[in-house]
């Protein structure tokens, strides 16, 4: 029972490079989320997908794009990475929007 | 913006003692959740309390909610070394959409053996 799986676990990029963070859940959840966590901070919502086929902006969407590929998968793309995007990125899912969220173990991203 | 603020930012106690963490928030909410994060891991859901509830229990955890003061507390009784972690409250503000959880900055709890 994997829950929420994120790949990769670690990544180092140069400024201006692009990359896609992958997330998959095996709990048949409708809603999926992407957060970032900066040192000493709580999580901030980047984008979310309330259900398959929909995506919406969260608190800090600038510089990111998302794709809800199917019910299981929700990817986060950085088109032109900037040092300010150095962070730990967490994907989460929930059965519905007002239900507990289940988190992956994060992707640690450094942008030089 | 951070809706929830935890207090204290850090707490260190002896094993077996009780630990209390507090969370304050700014706007009316539908529900409030508490999560635990072990070092280097993702968050794990602990308890969800709805705005019409005042207290909820789960094992050694007790959560209270005072909507008039816009505050919540998490009590961990008979603490164990394995309770060492960061604890976060998260709220979904009324009118903002149920998916839009806003997290506080967390309380780092250390249980000393």
PDB file of C-alpha atoms in Angstrom:
ATOM      1  CA  UNK A   1       0.000   0.000   0.000  1.00  0.00           C
ATOM      2  CA  UNK A   2       2.171   2.850  -1.330  1.00  0.00           C
ATOM      3  CA  UNK A   3      -0.192   5.800  -0.655  1.00  0.00           C
ATOM      4  CA  UNK A   4       1.287   8.907  -2.302  1.00  0.00           C
ATOM      5  CA  UNK A   5       4.508   8.446  -4.272  1.00  0.00           C
ATOM      6  CA  UNK A   6       6.681  11.354  -5.383  1.00  0.00           C
ATOM      7  CA  UNK A   7       9.578  11.272  -7.802  1.00  0.00           C
ATOM      8  CA  UNK A   8      12.349  12.250  -7.743  1.00  0.00           C
ATOM      9  CA  UNK A   9      13.273  12.476  -4.053  1.00  0.00           C
ATOM     10  CA  UNK A  10      16.149  14.911  -4.684  1.00  0.00           C
ATOM     11  CA  UNK A  11      17.051  17.174  -7.587  1.00  0.00           C
ATOM     12  CA  UNK A  12      19.576  19.916  -8.254  1.00  0.00           C
ATOM     13  CA  UNK A  13      18.905  22.305 -11.123  1.00  0.00           C
ATOM     14  CA  UNK A  14      20.603  25.306 -12.613  1.00  0.00           C
ATOM     15  CA  UNK A  15      18.747  28.583 -12.934  1.00  0.00           C
ATOM     16  CA  UNK A  16      16.637  28.569 -16.081  1.00  0.00           C
ATOM     17  CA  UNK A  17      16.341  24.799 -16.393  1.00  0.00           C
ATOM     18  CA  UNK A  18      12.961  23.125 -16.443  1.00  0.00           C
ATOM     19  CA  UNK A  19      11.721  20.001 -14.768  1.00  0.00           C
ATOM     20  CA  UNK A  20       8.580  18.115 -13.834  1.00  0.00           C
ATOM     21  CA  UNK A  21       7.858  16.674 -10.418  1.00  0.00           C
ATOM     22  CA  UNK A  22       5.721  13.564 -10.520  1.00  0.00           C
ATOM     23  CA  UNK A  23       3.088  12.454  -8.030  1.00  0.00           C
ATOM     24  CA  UNK A  24       0.858   9.390  -8.011  1.00  0.00           C
ATOM     25  CA  UNK A  25      -1.667   8.095  -5.474  1.00  0.00           C
ATOM     26  CA  UNK A  26      -3.221   4.662  -5.246  1.00  0.00           C
ATOM     27  CA  UNK A  27      -6.107   5.466  -2.886  1.00  0.00           C
ATOM     28  CA  UNK A  28      -8.641   6.424  -5.582  1.00  0.00           C
ATOM     29  CA  UNK A  29      -8.784   9.944  -4.165  1.00  0.00           C
ATOM     30  CA  UNK A  30     -10.546  12.703  -6.054  1.00  0.00           C
ATOM     31  CA  UNK A  31      -8.496  15.690  -4.873  1.00  0.00           C
ATOM     32  CA  UNK A  32      -4.753  16.238  -5.207  1.00  0.00           C
ATOM     33  CA  UNK A  33      -2.467  19.056  -4.106  1.00  0.00           C
ATOM     34  CA  UNK A  34       1.016  20.491  -4.487  1.00  0.00           C
ATOM     35  CA  UNK A  35       2.667  22.376  -1.614  1.00  0.00           C
ATOM     36  CA  UNK A  36       6.060  23.870  -0.965  1.00  0.00           C
ATOM     37  CA  UNK A  37       7.731  24.004   2.436  1.00  0.00           C
ATOM     38  CA  UNK A  38      10.520  26.450   3.137  1.00  0.00           C
ATOM     39  CA  UNK A  39      12.815  26.182   6.203  1.00  0.00           C
ATOM     40  CA  UNK A  40      10.986  26.898   9.436  1.00  0.00           C
ATOM     41  CA  UNK A  41       7.711  27.428   7.615  1.00  0.00           C
ATOM     42  CA  UNK A  42       4.465  25.631   7.225  1.00  0.00           C
ATOM     43  CA  UNK A  43       3.264  24.382   3.887  1.00  0.00           C
ATOM     44  CA  UNK A  44       1.976  26.755   1.238  1.00  0.00           C
ATOM     45  CA  UNK A  45      -0.441  25.578  -1.419  1.00  0.00           C
ATOM     46  CA  UNK A  46       0.820  25.981  -4.990  1.00  0.00           C
ATOM     47  CA  UNK A  47      -1.961  24.349  -7.038  1.00  0.00           C
ATOM     48  CA  UNK A  48      -4.684  21.847  -6.423  1.00  0.00           C
ATOM     49  CA  UNK A  49      -7.013  19.629  -8.404  1.00  0.00           C
ATOM     50  CA  UNK A  50     -10.409  19.150  -6.832  1.00  0.00           C
ATOM     51  CA  UNK A  51     -11.253  16.341  -9.247  1.00  0.00           C
ATOM     52  CA  UNK A  52      -9.947  14.767 -12.421  1.00  0.00           C
ATOM     53  CA  UNK A  53      -9.961  17.325 -15.213  1.00  0.00           C
ATOM     54  CA  UNK A  54      -9.820  20.431 -13.008  1.00  0.00           C
ATOM     55  CA  UNK A  55      -6.948  22.458 -11.589  1.00  0.00           C
ATOM     56  CA  UNK A  56      -6.909  25.709  -9.606  1.00  0.00           C
ATOM     57  CA  UNK A  57      -4.346  28.100  -8.217  1.00  0.00           C
ATOM     58  CA  UNK A  58      -3.400  28.089  -4.583  1.00  0.00           C
ATOM     59  CA  UNK A  59      -1.535  30.693  -2.560  1.00  0.00           C
ATOM     60  CA  UNK A  60       1.779  30.713  -4.479  1.00  0.00           C
ATOM     61  CA  UNK A  61       1.205  29.589  -8.116  1.00  0.00           C
ATOM     62  CA  UNK A  62       3.612  31.931  -9.935  1.00  0.00           C
ATOM     63  CA  UNK A  63       6.380  30.095 -11.790  1.00  0.00           C
ATOM     64  CA  UNK A  64       4.578  26.747 -11.754  1.00  0.00           C
ATOM     65  CA  UNK A  65       2.189  24.773 -13.919  1.00  0.00           C
ATOM     66  CA  UNK A  66       0.321  21.569 -13.169  1.00  0.00           C
ATOM     67  CA  UNK A  67      -1.322  18.741 -15.037  1.00  0.00           C
ATOM     68  CA  UNK A  68      -3.888  16.297 -13.680  1.00  0.00           C
ATOM     69  CA  UNK A  69      -2.961  13.501 -16.040  1.00  0.00           C
ATOM     70  CA  UNK A  70      -5.624  11.117 -14.756  1.00  0.00           C
ATOM     71  CA  UNK A  71      -7.243  10.343 -11.416  1.00  0.00           C
ATOM     72  CA  UNK A  72      -3.992   8.889 -10.030  1.00  0.00           C
ATOM     73  CA  UNK A  73      -1.386  11.358 -11.262  1.00  0.00           C
ATOM     74  CA  UNK A  74      -0.794  15.066 -10.690  1.00  0.00           C
ATOM     75  CA  UNK A  75       2.442  16.632 -11.949  1.00  0.00           C
ATOM     76  CA  UNK A  76       4.085  19.967 -11.145  1.00  0.00           C
ATOM     77  CA  UNK A  77       6.266  21.700 -13.723  1.00  0.00           C
ATOM     78  CA  UNK A  78       8.838  24.426 -13.290  1.00  0.00           C
ATOM     79  CA  UNK A  79       9.329  25.982 -16.727  1.00  0.00           C
ATOM     80  CA  UNK A  80      12.332  28.177 -15.885  1.00  0.00           C
ATOM     81  CA  UNK A  81      13.691  27.428 -12.435  1.00  0.00           C
ATOM     82  CA  UNK A  82      14.760  30.276 -10.158  1.00  0.00           C
ATOM     83  CA  UNK A  83      16.769  30.143  -6.887  1.00  0.00           C
ATOM     84  CA  UNK A  84      13.643  31.325  -5.031  1.00  0.00           C
ATOM     85  CA  UNK A  85      12.036  28.006  -5.938  1.00  0.00           C
ATOM     86  CA  UNK A  86      14.557  26.077  -3.853  1.00  0.00           C
ATOM     87  CA  UNK A  87      12.306  24.235  -1.439  1.00  0.00           C
ATOM     88  CA  UNK A  88      10.834  20.907  -0.428  1.00  0.00           C
ATOM     89  CA  UNK A  89       7.784  20.061  -2.511  1.00  0.00           C
ATOM     90  CA  UNK A  90       5.012  17.887  -1.165  1.00  0.00           C
ATOM     91  CA  UNK A  91       2.187  16.241  -3.031  1.00  0.00           C
ATOM     92  CA  UNK A  92      -0.963  15.230  -1.177  1.00  0.00           C
ATOM     93  CA  UNK A  93      -4.332  13.689  -1.916  1.00  0.00           C
ATOM     94  CA  UNK A  94      -7.708  13.454  -0.215  1.00  0.00           C
ATOM     95  CA  UNK A  95     -10.955  11.667  -0.899  1.00  0.00           C
ATOM     96  CA  UNK A  96     -12.797  15.003  -1.039  1.00  0.00           C
ATOM     97  CA  UNK A  97     -11.821  18.590  -0.354  1.00  0.00           C
ATOM     98  CA  UNK A  98     -12.798  18.670   3.318  1.00  0.00           C
ATOM     99  CA  UNK A  99     -11.217  15.338   4.224  1.00  0.00           C
ATOM    100  CA  UNK A 100      -7.777  14.568   5.735  1.00  0.00           C
ATOM    101  CA  UNK A 101      -4.916  14.813   3.298  1.00  0.00           C
ATOM    102  CA  UNK A 102      -2.352  12.080   2.726  1.00  0.00           C
ATOM    103  CA  UNK A 103       1.164  13.252   1.923  1.00  0.00           C
ATOM    104  CA  UNK A 104       4.121  11.916   0.015  1.00  0.00           C
ATOM    105  CA  UNK A 105       7.612  12.176   1.489  1.00  0.00           C
ATOM    106  CA  UNK A 106       8.573  15.154  -0.629  1.00  0.00           C
ATOM    107  CA  UNK A 107      11.003  16.203  -3.346  1.00  0.00           C
ATOM    108  CA  UNK A 108      13.973  18.225  -2.160  1.00  0.00           C
ATOM    109  CA  UNK A 109      14.774  20.681  -4.937  1.00  0.00           C
ATOM    110  CA  UNK A 110      17.814  22.956  -5.046  1.00  0.00           C
ATOM    111  CA  UNK A 111      18.252  25.567  -7.738  1.00  0.00           C
ATOM    112  CA  UNK A 112      21.706  27.039  -8.155  1.00  0.00           C
TER     113      UNK A 112
ATOM    114  CA  UNK B   1      -0.317  34.449   4.190  1.00  0.00           C
ATOM    115  CA  UNK B   2      -0.290  32.082   7.145  1.00  0.00           C
ATOM    116  CA  UNK B   3      -3.775  31.703   8.584  1.00  0.00           C
ATOM    117  CA  UNK B   4      -2.719  29.597  11.526  1.00  0.00           C
ATOM    118  CA  UNK B   5      -0.005  30.400  14.014  1.00  0.00           C
ATOM    119  CA  UNK B   6       1.266  27.816  16.444  1.00  0.00           C
ATOM    120  CA  UNK B   7       2.559  28.546  19.896  1.00  0.00           C
ATOM    121  CA  UNK B   8       5.122  27.767  21.148  1.00  0.00           C
ATOM    122  CA  UNK B   9       7.476  27.495  18.168  1.00  0.00           C
ATOM    123  CA  UNK B  10       9.504  24.892  20.053  1.00  0.00           C
ATOM    124  CA  UNK B  11       8.775  22.733  23.091  1.00  0.00           C
ATOM    125  CA  UNK B  12      11.083  20.339  24.929  1.00  0.00           C
ATOM    126  CA  UNK B  13       9.736  18.060  27.681  1.00  0.00           C
ATOM    127  CA  UNK B  14      10.607  14.850  29.499  1.00  0.00           C
ATOM    128  CA  UNK B  15       9.177  11.530  28.424  1.00  0.00           C
ATOM    129  CA  UNK B  16       5.950  10.830  30.248  1.00  0.00           C
ATOM    130  CA  UNK B  17       4.960  14.498  30.581  1.00  0.00           C
ATOM    131  CA  UNK B  18       2.052  16.061  28.721  1.00  0.00           C
ATOM    132  CA  UNK B  19       2.641  18.408  25.780  1.00  0.00           C
ATOM    133  CA  UNK B  20       0.265  21.211  24.825  1.00  0.00           C
ATOM    134  CA  UNK B  21       0.453  23.150  21.576  1.00  0.00           C
ATOM    135  CA  UNK B  22      -1.776  26.012  20.576  1.00  0.00           C
ATOM    136  CA  UNK B  23      -2.990  27.308  17.235  1.00  0.00           C
ATOM    137  CA  UNK B  24      -4.623  30.640  16.481  1.00  0.00           C
ATOM    138  CA  UNK B  25      -6.245  31.626  13.208  1.00  0.00           C
ATOM    139  CA  UNK B  26      -7.743  34.741  11.718  1.00  0.00           C
ATOM    140  CA  UNK B  27     -10.941  34.006   9.789  1.00  0.00           C
ATOM    141  CA  UNK B  28     -14.030  31.836  10.216  1.00  0.00           C
ATOM    142  CA  UNK B  29     -13.360  28.228   9.351  1.00  0.00           C
ATOM    143  CA  UNK B  30     -15.167  25.068   8.297  1.00  0.00           C
ATOM    144  CA  UNK B  31     -12.778  22.767  10.091  1.00  0.00           C
ATOM    145  CA  UNK B  32      -9.320  22.611  11.634  1.00  0.00           C
ATOM    146  CA  UNK B  33      -6.849  19.784  11.275  1.00  0.00           C
ATOM    147  CA  UNK B  34      -3.674  18.806  13.096  1.00  0.00           C
ATOM    148  CA  UNK B  35      -0.769  17.090  11.343  1.00  0.00           C
ATOM    149  CA  UNK B  36       2.544  15.630  12.493  1.00  0.00           C
ATOM    150  CA  UNK B  37       5.767  15.744  10.496  1.00  0.00           C
ATOM    151  CA  UNK B  38       8.749  13.614  11.382  1.00  0.00           C
ATOM    152  CA  UNK B  39      12.133  14.867  10.202  1.00  0.00           C
ATOM    153  CA  UNK B  40      12.583  14.360   6.471  1.00  0.00           C
ATOM    154  CA  UNK B  41       9.101  12.926   5.960  1.00  0.00           C
ATOM    155  CA  UNK B  42       5.710  14.067   4.753  1.00  0.00           C
ATOM    156  CA  UNK B  43       2.890  15.179   7.012  1.00  0.00           C
ATOM    157  CA  UNK B  44       0.649  12.666   8.713  1.00  0.00           C
ATOM    158  CA  UNK B  45      -2.940  13.544   9.593  1.00  0.00           C
ATOM    159  CA  UNK B  46      -3.803  13.320  13.301  1.00  0.00           C
ATOM    160  CA  UNK B  47      -7.248  14.795  13.941  1.00  0.00           C
ATOM    161  CA  UNK B  48      -9.905  16.834  12.121  1.00  0.00           C
ATOM    162  CA  UNK B  49     -12.303  18.909  14.219  1.00  0.00           C
ATOM    163  CA  UNK B  50     -15.272  20.661  12.660  1.00  0.00           C
ATOM    164  CA  UNK B  51     -16.316  24.193  13.515  1.00  0.00           C
ATOM    165  CA  UNK B  52     -19.402  22.947  15.394  1.00  0.00           C
ATOM    166  CA  UNK B  53     -17.326  20.633  17.602  1.00  0.00           C
ATOM    167  CA  UNK B  54     -15.569  21.734  20.791  1.00  0.00           C
ATOM    168  CA  UNK B  55     -13.420  18.733  21.687  1.00  0.00           C
ATOM    169  CA  UNK B  56     -12.190  15.561  20.060  1.00  0.00           C
ATOM    170  CA  UNK B  57     -10.080  12.642  21.280  1.00  0.00           C
ATOM    171  CA  UNK B  58      -7.935  10.072  19.510  1.00  0.00           C
ATOM    172  CA  UNK B  59      -5.842   7.784  21.693  1.00  0.00           C
ATOM    173  CA  UNK B  60      -3.413  10.006  23.632  1.00  0.00           C
ATOM    174  CA  UNK B  61      -4.422  13.079  21.618  1.00  0.00           C
ATOM    175  CA  UNK B  62      -7.003  15.622  22.695  1.00  0.00           C
ATOM    176  CA  UNK B  63      -7.953  18.582  20.518  1.00  0.00           C
ATOM    177  CA  UNK B  64     -10.098  21.508  21.563  1.00  0.00           C
ATOM    178  CA  UNK B  65     -11.565  24.232  19.394  1.00  0.00           C
ATOM    179  CA  UNK B  66     -12.806  27.629  20.553  1.00  0.00           C
ATOM    180  CA  UNK B  67     -14.295  29.414  17.559  1.00  0.00           C
ATOM    181  CA  UNK B  68     -15.079  32.529  19.600  1.00  0.00           C
ATOM    182  CA  UNK B  69     -11.360  32.959  20.313  1.00  0.00           C
ATOM    183  CA  UNK B  70     -10.312  31.523  16.942  1.00  0.00           C
ATOM    184  CA  UNK B  71      -7.981  29.090  18.640  1.00  0.00           C
ATOM    185  CA  UNK B  72      -7.314  25.386  19.038  1.00  0.00           C
ATOM    186  CA  UNK B  73      -5.066  23.297  21.239  1.00  0.00           C
ATOM    187  CA  UNK B  74      -3.495  19.888  20.822  1.00  0.00           C
ATOM    188  CA  UNK B  75      -2.690  17.942  23.982  1.00  0.00           C
ATOM    189  CA  UNK B  76      -0.492  14.859  23.847  1.00  0.00           C
ATOM    190  CA  UNK B  77      -0.653  12.919  27.102  1.00  0.00           C
ATOM    191  CA  UNK B  78       2.038  10.611  28.493  1.00  0.00           C
ATOM    192  CA  UNK B  79       4.526  11.649  25.815  1.00  0.00           C
ATOM    193  CA  UNK B  80       6.941   9.161  24.258  1.00  0.00           C
ATOM    194  CA  UNK B  81      10.237   9.609  22.431  1.00  0.00           C
ATOM    195  CA  UNK B  82       8.431   8.672  19.214  1.00  0.00           C
ATOM    196  CA  UNK B  83       6.255  11.791  19.583  1.00  0.00           C
ATOM    197  CA  UNK B  84       9.306  13.929  18.732  1.00  0.00           C
ATOM    198  CA  UNK B  85       8.214  15.750  15.561  1.00  0.00           C
ATOM    199  CA  UNK B  86       6.831  19.027  14.249  1.00  0.00           C
ATOM    200  CA  UNK B  87       3.112  19.588  14.657  1.00  0.00           C
ATOM    201  CA  UNK B  88       1.062  21.785  12.343  1.00  0.00           C
ATOM    202  CA  UNK B  89      -2.464  23.068  12.443  1.00  0.00           C
ATOM    203  CA  UNK B  90      -4.287  23.675   9.175  1.00  0.00           C
ATOM    204  CA  UNK B  91      -7.561  25.460   8.496  1.00  0.00           C
ATOM    205  CA  UNK B  92      -9.904  25.819   5.570  1.00  0.00           C
ATOM    206  CA  UNK B  93     -11.461  29.248   5.686  1.00  0.00           C
ATOM    207  CA  UNK B  94     -15.157  29.625   4.950  1.00  0.00           C
ATOM    208  CA  UNK B  95     -15.737  30.796   1.415  1.00  0.00           C
ATOM    209  CA  UNK B  96     -12.245  29.907   0.237  1.00  0.00           C
ATOM    210  CA  UNK B  97     -12.934  26.375  -0.937  1.00  0.00           C
ATOM    211  CA  UNK B  98     -12.563  23.142   1.003  1.00  0.00           C
ATOM    212  CA  UNK B  99      -9.340  22.269  -0.821  1.00  0.00           C
ATOM    213  CA  UNK B 100      -7.492  25.387   0.266  1.00  0.00           C
ATOM    214  CA  UNK B 101      -5.880  24.351   3.527  1.00  0.00           C
ATOM    215  CA  UNK B 102      -3.682  26.993   5.139  1.00  0.00           C
ATOM    216  CA  UNK B 103      -0.957  25.694   7.447  1.00  0.00           C
ATOM    217  CA  UNK B 104       0.678  27.343  10.421  1.00  0.00           C
ATOM    218  CA  UNK B 105       4.432  27.439  10.897  1.00  0.00           C
ATOM    219  CA  UNK B 106       4.413  24.518  13.312  1.00  0.00           C
ATOM    220  CA  UNK B 107       5.597  23.602  16.803  1.00  0.00           C
ATOM    221  CA  UNK B 108       8.792  21.537  17.081  1.00  0.00           C
ATOM    222  CA  UNK B 109       8.288  19.069  19.899  1.00  0.00           C
ATOM    223  CA  UNK B 110      11.245  17.256  21.453  1.00  0.00           C
ATOM    224  CA  UNK B 111      10.687  14.465  23.954  1.00  0.00           C
ATOM    225  CA  UNK B 112      13.737  13.806  26.104  1.00  0.00           C
ATOM    226  CA  UNK B 113      14.226  10.244  27.423  1.00  0.00           C
TER     227      UNK B 113
END
